[in-house]
Every structure is written in structure tokens, then in C-alpha cells.
mmCIF file of C-alpha atoms in Angstrom:
data_model
loop_
_atom_site.group_PDB
_atom_site.id
_atom_site.type_symbol
_atom_site.label_atom_id
_atom_site.label_comp_id
_atom_site.label_asym_id
_atom_site.label_seq_id
_atom_site.Cartn_x
_atom_site.Cartn_y
_atom_site.Cartn_z
ATOM 1 C CA MET A 23 88.668 -31.084 17.418
ATOM 2 C CA LYS A 24 89.306 -27.937 19.384
ATOM 3 C CA LYS A 25 86.767 -26.141 17.231
ATOM 4 C CA LEU A 26 84.147 -28.757 18.018
ATOM 5 C CA ALA A 27 84.756 -28.357 21.823
ATOM 6 C CA HIS A 28 84.345 -24.581 21.461
ATOM 7 C CA SER A 29 81.081 -24.951 19.526
ATOM 8 C CA ILE A 30 79.680 -27.389 22.135
ATOM 9 C CA SER A 31 80.476 -25.034 25.014
ATOM 10 C CA PHE A 32 78.797 -22.137 23.126
ATOM 11 C CA ILE A 33 75.722 -24.310 22.480
ATOM 12 C CA PHE A 34 75.349 -25.017 26.241
ATOM 13 C CA ILE A 35 75.734 -21.274 27.118
ATOM 14 C CA PHE A 36 73.056 -20.299 24.564
ATOM 15 C CA THR A 37 70.741 -22.998 25.855
ATOM 16 C CA GLY A 38 71.092 -21.587 29.348
ATOM 17 C CA ILE A 39 70.187 -18.150 28.112
ATOM 18 C CA TRP A 40 67.179 -19.610 26.246
ATOM 19 C CA LEU A 41 65.939 -21.354 29.430
ATOM 20 C CA ILE A 42 66.355 -18.122 31.478
ATOM 21 C CA PHE A 43 64.350 -16.105 29.010
ATOM 22 C CA ASN A 44 61.573 -18.678 28.769
ATOM 23 C CA GLU A 45 61.437 -19.043 32.574
ATOM 24 C CA SER A 46 60.965 -22.754 32.509
ATOM 25 C CA MET A 47 63.084 -25.974 32.803
ATOM 26 C CA ALA A 48 60.655 -28.267 30.988
ATOM 27 C CA PHE A 49 62.093 -31.036 28.789
ATOM 28 C CA SER A 50 60.521 -29.622 25.645
ATOM 29 C CA GLN A 51 62.138 -26.208 26.314
ATOM 30 C CA ILE A 52 65.566 -27.842 26.743
ATOM 31 C CA LEU A 53 65.155 -29.634 23.405
ATOM 32 C CA ALA A 54 64.012 -26.424 21.663
ATOM 33 C CA GLY A 55 66.969 -24.497 23.182
ATOM 34 C CA LEU A 56 69.487 -27.098 22.001
ATOM 35 C CA PHE A 57 67.972 -27.056 18.520
ATOM 36 C CA PHE A 58 67.942 -23.276 18.114
ATOM 37 C CA SER A 59 71.437 -22.698 19.539
ATOM 38 C CA THR A 60 72.890 -25.416 17.230
ATOM 39 C CA VAL A 61 71.173 -23.911 14.214
ATOM 40 C CA SER A 62 72.274 -20.378 15.064
ATOM 41 C CA ILE A 63 75.947 -21.442 15.671
ATOM 42 C CA LEU A 64 76.077 -23.389 12.414
ATOM 43 C CA PHE A 65 74.438 -20.541 10.433
ATOM 44 C CA THR A 66 76.770 -17.942 11.886
ATOM 45 C CA ASN A 67 79.900 -19.982 11.182
ATOM 46 C CA ARG A 68 78.794 -20.867 7.729
ATOM 47 C CA TYR A 69 77.397 -17.592 6.332
ATOM 48 C CA LEU A 70 78.013 -14.539 8.543
ATOM 49 C CA LEU A 71 81.740 -14.675 9.522
ATOM 50 C CA GLU A 72 84.537 -14.186 7.116
ATOM 51 C CA ASN A 73 87.390 -15.740 9.098
ATOM 52 C CA ASP A 74 87.574 -18.477 11.725
ATOM 53 C CA TYR A 75 86.714 -16.403 14.800
ATOM 54 C CA LEU A 76 86.277 -19.341 17.211
ATOM 55 C CA THR A 77 90.016 -19.901 17.516
ATOM 56 C CA ALA A 78 91.035 -16.266 17.296
ATOM 57 C CA TYR A 79 88.742 -15.083 20.139
ATOM 58 C CA SER A 80 89.409 -17.881 22.605
ATOM 59 C CA ILE A 81 90.164 -16.857 26.199
ATOM 60 C CA LYS A 82 90.930 -19.088 29.140
ATOM 61 C CA PRO A 83 88.257 -19.069 31.933
ATOM 62 C CA GLU A 84 90.740 -18.353 34.767
ATOM 63 C CA VAL A 85 92.195 -15.371 32.846
ATOM 64 C CA LEU A 86 88.621 -14.030 32.372
ATOM 65 C CA PHE A 87 87.930 -14.550 36.070
ATOM 66 C CA TYR A 88 91.035 -12.614 37.204
ATOM 67 C CA TYR A 89 90.280 -9.878 34.660
ATOM 68 C CA ILE A 90 86.670 -9.421 35.894
ATOM 69 C CA THR A 91 87.686 -9.387 39.579
ATOM 70 C CA TYR A 92 90.440 -6.794 38.960
ATOM 71 C CA LEU A 93 88.093 -4.698 36.821
ATOM 72 C CA PHE A 94 85.378 -4.793 39.518
ATOM 73 C CA LEU A 95 87.783 -3.347 42.168
ATOM 74 C CA GLN A 96 89.119 -0.764 39.687
ATOM 75 C CA ILE A 97 85.625 0.494 38.802
ATOM 76 C CA TYR A 98 84.875 1.251 42.438
ATOM 77 C CA ARG A 99 88.298 2.897 42.992
ATOM 78 C CA SER A 100 87.624 5.131 39.965
ATOM 79 C CA GLY A 101 84.203 6.090 41.214
ATOM 80 C CA ILE A 102 85.629 7.196 44.605
ATOM 81 C CA SER A 103 88.363 9.262 42.864
ATOM 82 C CA ALA A 104 85.859 10.808 40.536
ATOM 83 C CA ILE A 105 83.866 12.112 43.493
ATOM 84 C CA PHE A 106 86.877 14.113 44.763
ATOM 85 C CA LYS A 107 87.427 15.503 41.260
ATOM 86 C CA ILE A 108 83.806 16.705 41.172
ATOM 87 C CA ILE A 109 84.080 18.382 44.559
ATOM 88 C CA LYS A 110 87.390 20.084 43.756
ATOM 89 C CA GLY A 111 86.325 20.997 40.200
ATOM 90 C CA GLN A 112 89.576 20.094 38.450
ATOM 91 C CA ASP A 113 88.964 19.971 34.714
ATOM 92 C CA ALA A 114 92.312 19.994 32.979
ATOM 93 C CA VAL A 115 92.695 17.151 30.515
ATOM 94 C CA LYS A 116 95.412 15.880 28.193
ATOM 95 C CA ILE A 117 95.955 13.295 25.470
ATOM 96 C CA ILE A 118 98.766 10.788 25.902
ATOM 97 C CA GLU A 119 100.091 8.151 23.480
ATOM 98 C CA TYR A 120 100.954 4.790 24.852
ATOM 99 C CA GLU A 121 102.462 1.749 23.244
ATOM 100 C CA THR A 122 101.504 -1.637 24.700
ATOM 101 C CA CYS A 123 103.929 -4.520 25.160
ATOM 102 C CA MET A 124 101.383 -7.043 23.750
ATOM 103 C CA SER A 125 100.817 -8.129 20.177
ATOM 104 C CA ASN A 126 97.563 -10.171 20.378
ATOM 105 C CA ASP A 127 94.637 -8.204 18.957
ATOM 106 C CA LEU A 128 92.039 -9.498 21.406
ATOM 107 C CA ALA A 129 94.301 -8.670 24.364
ATOM 108 C CA ILE A 130 94.794 -5.068 23.093
ATOM 109 C CA CYS A 131 91.028 -4.622 22.735
ATOM 110 C CA LEU A 132 90.429 -5.967 26.237
ATOM 111 C CA LEU A 133 93.088 -3.543 27.544
ATOM 112 C CA ALA A 134 91.352 -0.628 25.791
ATOM 113 C CA ASN A 135 88.045 -1.635 27.206
ATOM 114 C CA ALA A 136 89.577 -1.789 30.718
ATOM 115 C CA ILE A 137 91.170 1.610 30.267
ATOM 116 C CA THR A 138 87.758 3.067 29.343
ATOM 117 C CA LEU A 139 86.213 1.675 32.458
ATOM 118 C CA THR A 140 88.772 2.853 34.994
ATOM 119 C CA PRO A 141 90.240 5.969 36.714
ATOM 120 C CA GLY A 142 89.802 9.093 34.659
ATOM 121 C CA THR A 143 90.891 7.616 31.307
ATOM 122 C CA VAL A 144 89.122 6.964 28.013
ATOM 123 C CA THR A 145 90.730 5.312 24.978
ATOM 124 C CA ILE A 146 90.001 7.375 21.875
ATOM 125 C CA GLY A 147 92.089 5.781 19.260
ATOM 126 C CA LYS A 148 93.892 2.514 18.347
ATOM 127 C CA ASN A 149 96.387 2.172 15.634
ATOM 128 C CA GLY A 150 98.150 -1.193 15.693
ATOM 129 C CA ARG A 151 99.923 -1.332 19.067
ATOM 130 C CA LEU A 152 99.654 2.426 19.688
ATOM 131 C CA LEU A 153 96.781 3.568 21.925
ATOM 132 C CA GLN A 154 95.719 7.209 22.289
ATOM 133 C CA ILE A 155 94.352 7.847 25.785
ATOM 134 C CA LEU A 156 92.381 10.869 27.038
ATOM 135 C CA ALA A 157 93.212 11.510 30.737
ATOM 136 C CA PHE A 158 93.177 14.047 33.524
ATOM 137 C CA GLN A 159 96.153 16.292 33.866
ATOM 138 C CA ASP A 160 97.346 14.779 37.151
ATOM 139 C CA GLU A 161 96.916 11.147 35.984
ATOM 140 C CA ASN A 162 100.347 9.469 35.901
ATOM 141 C CA THR A 163 99.723 5.715 35.661
ATOM 142 C CA PHE A 164 100.564 5.465 32.003
ATOM 143 C CA THR A 165 103.184 8.224 31.679
ATOM 144 C CA ASP A 166 105.282 6.486 34.376
ATOM 145 C CA ILE A 167 105.088 3.246 32.438
ATOM 146 C CA THR A 168 106.162 4.871 29.176
ATOM 147 C CA GLU A 169 109.443 5.899 30.737
ATOM 148 C CA GLY A 170 109.951 2.883 33.032
ATOM 149 C CA LYS A 171 109.630 0.118 30.347
ATOM 150 C CA THR A 172 107.418 -2.075 32.546
ATOM 151 C CA CYS A 173 103.893 -3.287 31.955
ATOM 152 C CA SER A 174 100.797 -2.019 33.692
ATOM 153 C CA PRO A 175 98.844 -4.348 35.998
ATOM 154 C CA TYR A 176 96.243 -5.077 33.333
ATOM 155 C CA GLU A 177 98.924 -6.245 30.952
ATOM 156 C CA MET A 178 100.333 -8.564 33.567
ATOM 157 C CA ILE A 179 96.965 -10.243 33.810
ATOM 158 C CA LEU A 180 96.338 -10.392 30.037
ATOM 159 C CA ARG A 181 99.941 -11.531 29.368
ATOM 160 C CA SER A 182 99.010 -15.179 29.219
ATOM 161 C CA LEU A 183 96.864 -14.528 26.105
ATOM 162 C CA ASP A 184 99.972 -13.356 24.361
ATOM 163 C CA SER A 185 101.527 -16.547 23.119
ATOM 164 C CA MET B 10 55.064 5.798 49.204
ATOM 165 C CA THR B 11 57.121 2.662 49.468
ATOM 166 C CA PHE B 12 60.922 2.679 49.048
ATOM 167 C CA LEU B 13 60.900 1.493 45.406
ATOM 168 C CA GLU B 14 58.328 4.109 44.431
ATOM 169 C CA THR B 15 60.576 6.872 45.988
ATOM 170 C CA THR B 16 63.536 5.511 44.031
ATOM 171 C CA LEU B 17 61.495 5.693 40.806
ATOM 172 C CA PHE B 18 60.608 9.319 41.582
ATOM 173 C CA VAL B 19 64.276 10.268 42.216
ATOM 174 C CA ILE B 20 65.388 8.687 38.969
ATOM 175 C CA ALA B 21 62.640 10.625 37.101
ATOM 176 C CA ILE B 22 64.046 13.894 38.547
ATOM 177 C CA TYR B 23 67.542 12.854 37.350
ATOM 178 C CA ILE B 24 66.176 12.262 33.830
ATOM 179 C CA VAL B 25 64.656 15.730 33.754
ATOM 180 C CA LEU B 26 67.943 17.297 34.874
ATOM 181 C CA VAL B 27 69.970 15.426 32.196
ATOM 182 C CA LEU B 28 67.333 16.487 29.635
ATOM 183 C CA VAL B 29 68.216 20.131 30.498
ATOM 184 C CA ARG B 30 71.847 19.305 29.596
ATOM 185 C CA VAL B 31 70.728 17.773 26.332
ATOM 186 C CA ILE B 32 68.721 20.900 25.426
ATOM 187 C CA LEU B 33 71.430 23.348 26.551
ATOM 188 C CA GLY B 34 74.433 21.345 25.283
ATOM 189 C CA PRO B 35 76.776 23.541 23.257
ATOM 190 C CA THR B 36 78.050 20.699 21.021
ATOM 191 C CA ILE B 37 76.311 17.714 19.512
ATOM 192 C CA TRP B 38 78.505 15.314 21.494
ATOM 193 C CA ASP B 39 77.103 16.706 24.726
ATOM 194 C CA ARG B 40 73.615 15.787 23.474
ATOM 195 C CA LEU B 41 74.801 12.269 22.606
ATOM 196 C CA LEU B 42 76.293 11.881 26.066
ATOM 197 C CA GLY B 43 73.011 12.957 27.561
ATOM 198 C CA LEU B 44 71.133 10.525 25.395
ATOM 199 C CA ASN B 45 73.424 7.686 26.625
ATOM 200 C CA ALA B 46 72.852 8.603 30.294
ATOM 201 C CA ILE B 47 69.056 8.875 29.838
ATOM 202 C CA SER B 48 68.968 5.437 28.196
ATOM 203 C CA ALA B 49 70.803 3.895 31.207
ATOM 204 C CA LYS B 50 68.346 5.531 33.603
ATOM 205 C CA ILE B 51 65.302 4.333 31.629
ATOM 206 C CA ILE B 52 66.498 0.764 31.918
ATOM 207 C CA MET B 53 66.699 1.175 35.700
ATOM 208 C CA SER B 54 63.153 2.607 35.743
ATOM 209 C CA ILE B 55 61.743 -0.340 33.771
ATOM 210 C CA ILE B 56 63.365 -2.801 36.187
ATOM 211 C CA ILE B 57 61.960 -0.934 39.194
ATOM 212 C CA LEU B 58 58.510 -1.021 37.580
ATOM 213 C CA SER B 59 58.883 -4.747 37.026
ATOM 214 C CA LEU B 60 59.849 -5.228 40.740
ATOM 215 C CA ILE B 61 56.855 -3.134 41.961
ATOM 216 C CA THR B 62 54.202 -4.920 39.887
ATOM 217 C CA GLY B 63 55.850 -8.334 40.077
ATOM 218 C CA GLN B 64 55.603 -9.068 36.368
ATOM 219 C CA SER B 65 58.825 -10.373 34.938
ATOM 220 C CA TYR B 66 57.959 -9.895 31.257
ATOM 221 C CA LEU B 67 58.819 -6.164 31.599
ATOM 222 C CA LEU B 68 62.485 -7.256 31.942
ATOM 223 C CA ASP B 69 62.485 -8.311 28.299
ATOM 224 C CA VAL B 70 61.462 -4.724 27.382
ATOM 225 C CA ALA B 71 64.479 -3.443 29.375
ATOM 226 C CA LEU B 72 66.757 -5.848 27.472
ATOM 227 C CA VAL B 73 65.522 -4.637 24.073
ATOM 228 C CA TYR B 74 65.850 -1.017 25.265
ATOM 229 C CA ALA B 75 69.475 -1.610 26.242
ATOM 230 C CA LEU B 76 70.271 -2.994 22.787
ATOM 231 C CA LEU B 77 68.431 -0.241 20.895
ATOM 232 C CA GLY B 78 70.044 2.546 22.989
ATOM 233 C CA PHE B 79 73.580 1.122 22.343
ATOM 234 C CA ILE B 80 73.011 0.739 18.597
ATOM 235 C CA SER B 81 71.505 4.254 18.198
ATOM 236 C CA THR B 82 74.372 5.890 20.079
ATOM 237 C CA VAL B 83 77.093 4.124 18.080
ATOM 238 C CA LEU B 84 75.308 4.758 14.801
ATOM 239 C CA ILE B 85 74.861 8.527 15.420
ATOM 240 C CA ALA B 86 78.474 8.835 16.599
ATOM 241 C CA ARG B 87 79.775 7.129 13.440
ATOM 242 C CA PHE B 88 77.444 9.236 11.278
ATOM 243 C CA ILE B 89 78.846 12.511 12.713
ATOM 244 C CA GLU B 90 82.430 11.254 12.524
ATOM 245 C CA LYS B 91 82.167 10.572 8.758
ATOM 246 C CA LYS B 92 80.412 14.013 8.225
ATOM 247 C CA GLY B 93 77.255 12.319 6.970
ATOM 248 C CA ASP B 94 78.981 10.097 4.449
ATOM 249 C CA ILE B 95 77.863 6.649 5.265
ATOM 250 C CA SER B 96 79.074 4.776 2.233
ATOM 251 C CA MET C 22 68.124 -8.015 57.092
ATOM 252 C CA ILE C 23 69.056 -8.938 53.512
ATOM 253 C CA ASP C 24 66.442 -6.391 52.225
ATOM 254 C CA PHE C 25 68.128 -3.721 54.333
ATOM 255 C CA LEU C 26 71.431 -4.438 52.571
ATOM 256 C CA ALA C 27 69.674 -4.071 49.196
ATOM 257 C CA TYR C 28 68.133 -0.765 50.240
ATOM 258 C CA LEU C 29 71.525 0.509 51.411
ATOM 259 C CA LEU C 30 73.078 -0.344 48.030
ATOM 260 C CA ILE C 31 70.264 1.420 46.150
ATOM 261 C CA VAL C 32 70.721 4.564 48.243
ATOM 262 C CA ILE C 33 74.481 4.569 47.637
ATOM 263 C CA ALA C 34 73.789 4.167 43.878
ATOM 264 C CA LEU C 35 71.375 7.157 43.958
ATOM 265 C CA ILE C 36 74.050 9.304 45.638
ATOM 266 C CA PHE C 37 76.569 8.314 42.955
ATOM 267 C CA MET C 38 74.106 9.182 40.182
ATOM 268 C CA SER C 39 73.313 12.517 41.697
ATOM 269 C CA LEU C 40 77.071 13.342 41.706
ATOM 270 C CA GLY C 41 77.164 12.350 38.054
ATOM 271 C CA VAL C 42 74.333 14.773 37.218
ATOM 272 C CA ILE C 43 76.160 17.545 39.180
ATOM 273 C CA GLY C 44 79.304 16.759 37.217
ATOM 274 C CA LEU C 45 77.477 17.186 33.937
ATOM 275 C CA PHE C 46 76.715 20.811 34.938
ATOM 276 C CA ARG C 47 79.867 21.737 36.794
ATOM 277 C CA PHE C 48 82.565 21.172 34.252
ATOM 278 C CA LYS C 49 83.202 23.560 31.415
ATOM 279 C CA ASP C 50 84.843 21.292 28.794
ATOM 280 C CA PHE C 51 83.327 18.454 26.917
ATOM 281 C CA TYR C 52 86.276 16.105 27.426
ATOM 282 C CA SER C 53 86.197 16.462 31.235
ATOM 283 C CA ARG C 54 82.419 16.003 31.170
ATOM 284 C CA ILE C 55 82.685 12.682 29.300
ATOM 285 C CA LEU C 56 85.496 11.500 31.592
ATOM 286 C CA ILE C 57 83.494 12.112 34.765
ATOM 287 C CA SER C 58 80.039 11.209 33.603
ATOM 288 C CA SER C 59 80.954 7.804 32.084
ATOM 289 C CA LYS C 60 82.726 6.652 35.251
ATOM 290 C CA ILE C 61 79.986 7.698 37.611
ATOM 291 C CA GLU C 62 77.333 6.209 35.338
ATOM 292 C CA THR C 63 79.096 2.784 35.331
ATOM 293 C CA VAL C 64 79.488 2.719 39.165
ATOM 294 C CA GLY C 65 75.865 3.760 39.789
ATOM 295 C CA PHE C 66 74.488 1.251 37.286
ATOM 296 C CA LEU C 67 76.524 -1.624 38.752
ATOM 297 C CA THR C 68 75.593 -0.804 42.366
ATOM 298 C CA ILE C 69 71.839 -0.400 41.747
ATOM 299 C CA MET C 70 71.674 -3.588 39.734
ATOM 300 C CA ILE C 71 73.338 -5.586 42.607
ATOM 301 C CA GLY C 72 70.677 -4.077 44.872
ATOM 302 C CA PHE C 73 67.895 -5.235 42.559
ATOM 303 C CA ILE C 74 69.334 -8.755 42.284
ATOM 304 C CA ILE C 75 69.483 -9.056 46.087
ATOM 305 C CA LEU C 76 65.926 -7.694 46.345
ATOM 306 C CA SER C 77 64.411 -10.144 43.882
ATOM 307 C CA GLY C 78 65.962 -13.173 45.541
ATOM 308 C CA LEU C 79 66.746 -16.474 43.831
ATOM 309 C CA SER C 80 64.432 -16.579 40.810
ATOM 310 C CA TYR C 81 64.352 -16.283 36.991
ATOM 311 C CA ALA C 82 63.844 -12.533 37.315
ATOM 312 C CA ALA C 83 67.234 -12.201 39.182
ATOM 313 C CA MET C 84 69.013 -14.119 36.400
ATOM 314 C CA LYS C 85 67.376 -11.871 33.741
ATOM 315 C CA ILE C 86 68.587 -8.794 35.612
ATOM 316 C CA LEU C 87 72.062 -10.379 35.753
ATOM 317 C CA LEU C 88 72.025 -10.888 31.940
ATOM 318 C CA ILE C 89 70.938 -7.234 31.408
ATOM 319 C CA THR C 90 73.782 -6.086 33.728
ATOM 320 C CA ILE C 91 76.418 -8.094 31.835
ATOM 321 C CA LEU C 92 75.139 -6.699 28.492
ATOM 322 C CA VAL C 93 75.204 -3.071 29.680
ATOM 323 C CA MET C 94 78.668 -3.495 31.274
ATOM 324 C CA ILE C 95 79.962 -4.678 27.907
ATOM 325 C CA THR C 96 78.226 -2.069 25.737
ATOM 326 C CA ASN C 97 78.616 1.071 28.006
ATOM 327 C CA PRO C 98 82.420 1.597 27.545
ATOM 328 C CA LEU C 99 81.981 0.954 23.840
ATOM 329 C CA SER C 100 79.408 3.739 23.407
ATOM 330 C CA THR C 101 81.541 6.119 25.567
ATOM 331 C CA HIS C 102 84.500 5.263 23.355
ATOM 332 C CA ALA C 103 82.452 5.876 20.195
ATOM 333 C CA ILE C 104 81.346 9.363 21.354
ATOM 334 C CA ALA C 105 84.835 10.413 22.426
ATOM 335 C CA ARG C 106 86.420 9.112 19.249
ATOM 336 C CA SER C 107 83.798 10.934 17.099
ATOM 337 C CA ALA C 108 84.610 14.229 18.858
ATOM 338 C CA PHE C 109 88.375 13.638 18.574
ATOM 339 C CA LEU C 110 88.303 12.759 14.865
ATOM 340 C CA SER C 111 86.029 15.606 14.041
ATOM 341 C CA GLY C 112 88.709 18.065 15.210
ATOM 342 C CA TYR C 113 87.423 19.055 18.695
ATOM 343 C CA THR C 114 90.480 20.230 20.652
ATOM 344 C CA ILE C 115 91.105 20.471 24.375
ATOM 345 C CA ASN C 116 89.648 23.584 26.113
ATOM 346 C CA GLN C 117 87.987 24.739 22.908
ATOM 347 C CA GLU C 118 84.958 26.285 24.726
ATOM 348 C CA THR C 119 86.933 28.227 27.350
ATOM 349 C CA ARG C 120 89.327 29.632 24.746
ATOM 350 C CA LEU C 121 86.639 31.203 22.618
#
């Protein structure tokens, strides 16, 4: 029953994308969009995926909203801090290892994506719960956490996925 | 020149400067980084062109370019990482 | 008035992108270049796309630009991650160029 609800919401999203790309809201276009999105969802679930990804990759809308808002602010903060680094010309980097306090695979991937998008850090490796992060020499967000045994702000937001 | 044409001109100058980095680049990953930056700037140029001429079908070209740039960057990076062994 | 806001956003994005191009030439190590350039690239792209959306008003073109923006914001960190991982796994160490 939950799977059916997921499929129906995806069908509506794909129909919206179909209508935007065809630039019309005519009744025949809505019917064609519903038909093609249903066929593509059924074909993908039946033949292309090995496991049941609809339940594994489910995320609540409000968690997604908080995540995007926080990420938006962090992207601009990182841009401002990168400007000062370019003017001063600091170029010492280091590689740190960091173990997350989450076990959900999707949550760890979203965390790695957020780390890549924000202040002076790029994720270069993921091995289970251990992330390898490339960072500037004076970056101390994640080294503080490793000693202090608390979660970073991203993990507090993504915590609700971890059930 | 209108404002949008000036923006297009400035982006073209940036593309030429990044191309210098691609040609000079000491390692192959510098060249990949330059390729990624150039692909993002070409998407912007196509959207500006669509805004100047007022024809919205050019935006589909920008979408396809975004997908192809992403796939080619990831494919070349994986190819180098496995030392040419793609099996 | 609303066009003026869009023009201001586009000028800010052009300044960010020029700093990114300067950063590509100023740093001596590949790892610091990829750290700086990917950040500045993301900020410039997001800002200039918001400017274009405001400029094209409420139409199908604005929604198409929004879709392109979402797509690039998802794929841009992935390609940065692929390049950095490829360099790391191929045995490129920190400050390799300055040590030679």
C-alpha cells in the first residue's frame, strides 16, 4: 500500500515535468504525460532495478525542506569564505578521516553530498560509516567533532531518517 | 550593447581563460576540472542566448548539454582511476 | 525595479566567477585548486540562475530554467567528487608539485 502511494506521487511529479517541457496544459498533453510516466515507472520497477528502491530511498518532505534551506545558506557562507582564501593565497590542505554517527545509507550519501557543497571540504572516499574528507589546513569543523563525540549540524537534520 | 549581450561577452572571456588552464594544466585532473568549469559556463551562455532571442526551445539544448557534460566527466574520471581497465 | 534586482544578481555572479578563474591560476597545488574552484563555481551558477529566473518572469521558460538549475545542483558535487576521488586513488599526494 505504501509502495502504491510512492508510485502515484512519482507519476504526478513526472507528469508535471512532461507538461513543463511541452509548454502546454492541454487535456491531451495531460493524458499523454500520465500514460508515459506510468509506463516508465512500471518498466523501471519491473526490469531495471535489482532491489526495491522505492522504500529504501524514501525521504520525508519536511526533512528535505530543512536540508535544502540549510544547504542554501551554507553554500553562500562557503562562497564568502573562499573569497578570503583566494585573496590571502592560503593553499595548505590535509586529509581527515571522520566516522559518522548514522547508519542509514541514504543519510550518509546526503551528508557526503552536503560536505562536498560546503566550506572548503570535498569528500573523496566512503567506506561503510567512515568518510575521508579533503579540507583546508585551518578547517576545524570536523576535527572538533571527532574529539567531542557530538554530531555536526547536518547530522542533526538528517537524524530523523535514521530509524 | 544591451546588458545581456555584455554578460555573454564576459562569459566568453572566462571560457578562454579556463581554456588556457586546460592547455597548461600539469596533470590530467586539472584538465578535467577545466572541462567541468567550461561545461557549466556553456550552459549559462545557451540560456542567455535563449533570453536574448526569446525562443524557449534553446533551453532543451542546455538541458541535454548539462546531462552530457556530467556523464563525460564521470566516465573519464572513472576511466583514469581504473588505469584504462573498464571491465 | 524587479529587473534591476536581476541585473544586480547577475553582476554579483560574474564577480564570483571571475574570482574562481583567478583561483584556478593562483594556487600551486591541484587539491587546493579543486577545493576553491568547485565552491566558487556552485555559488556563481546558483546566483546567475536566480537572476535569469527573475528576468524571464512567470512563464514556462522560468520553470525550465528551474529544472536545469536543480539538475546541475545535484550533478555538480558528484562530478567534483569523481575527479577528486580519481586523483586520490591514483596516488596523487598532497603538495606533490611543489615538492618536485
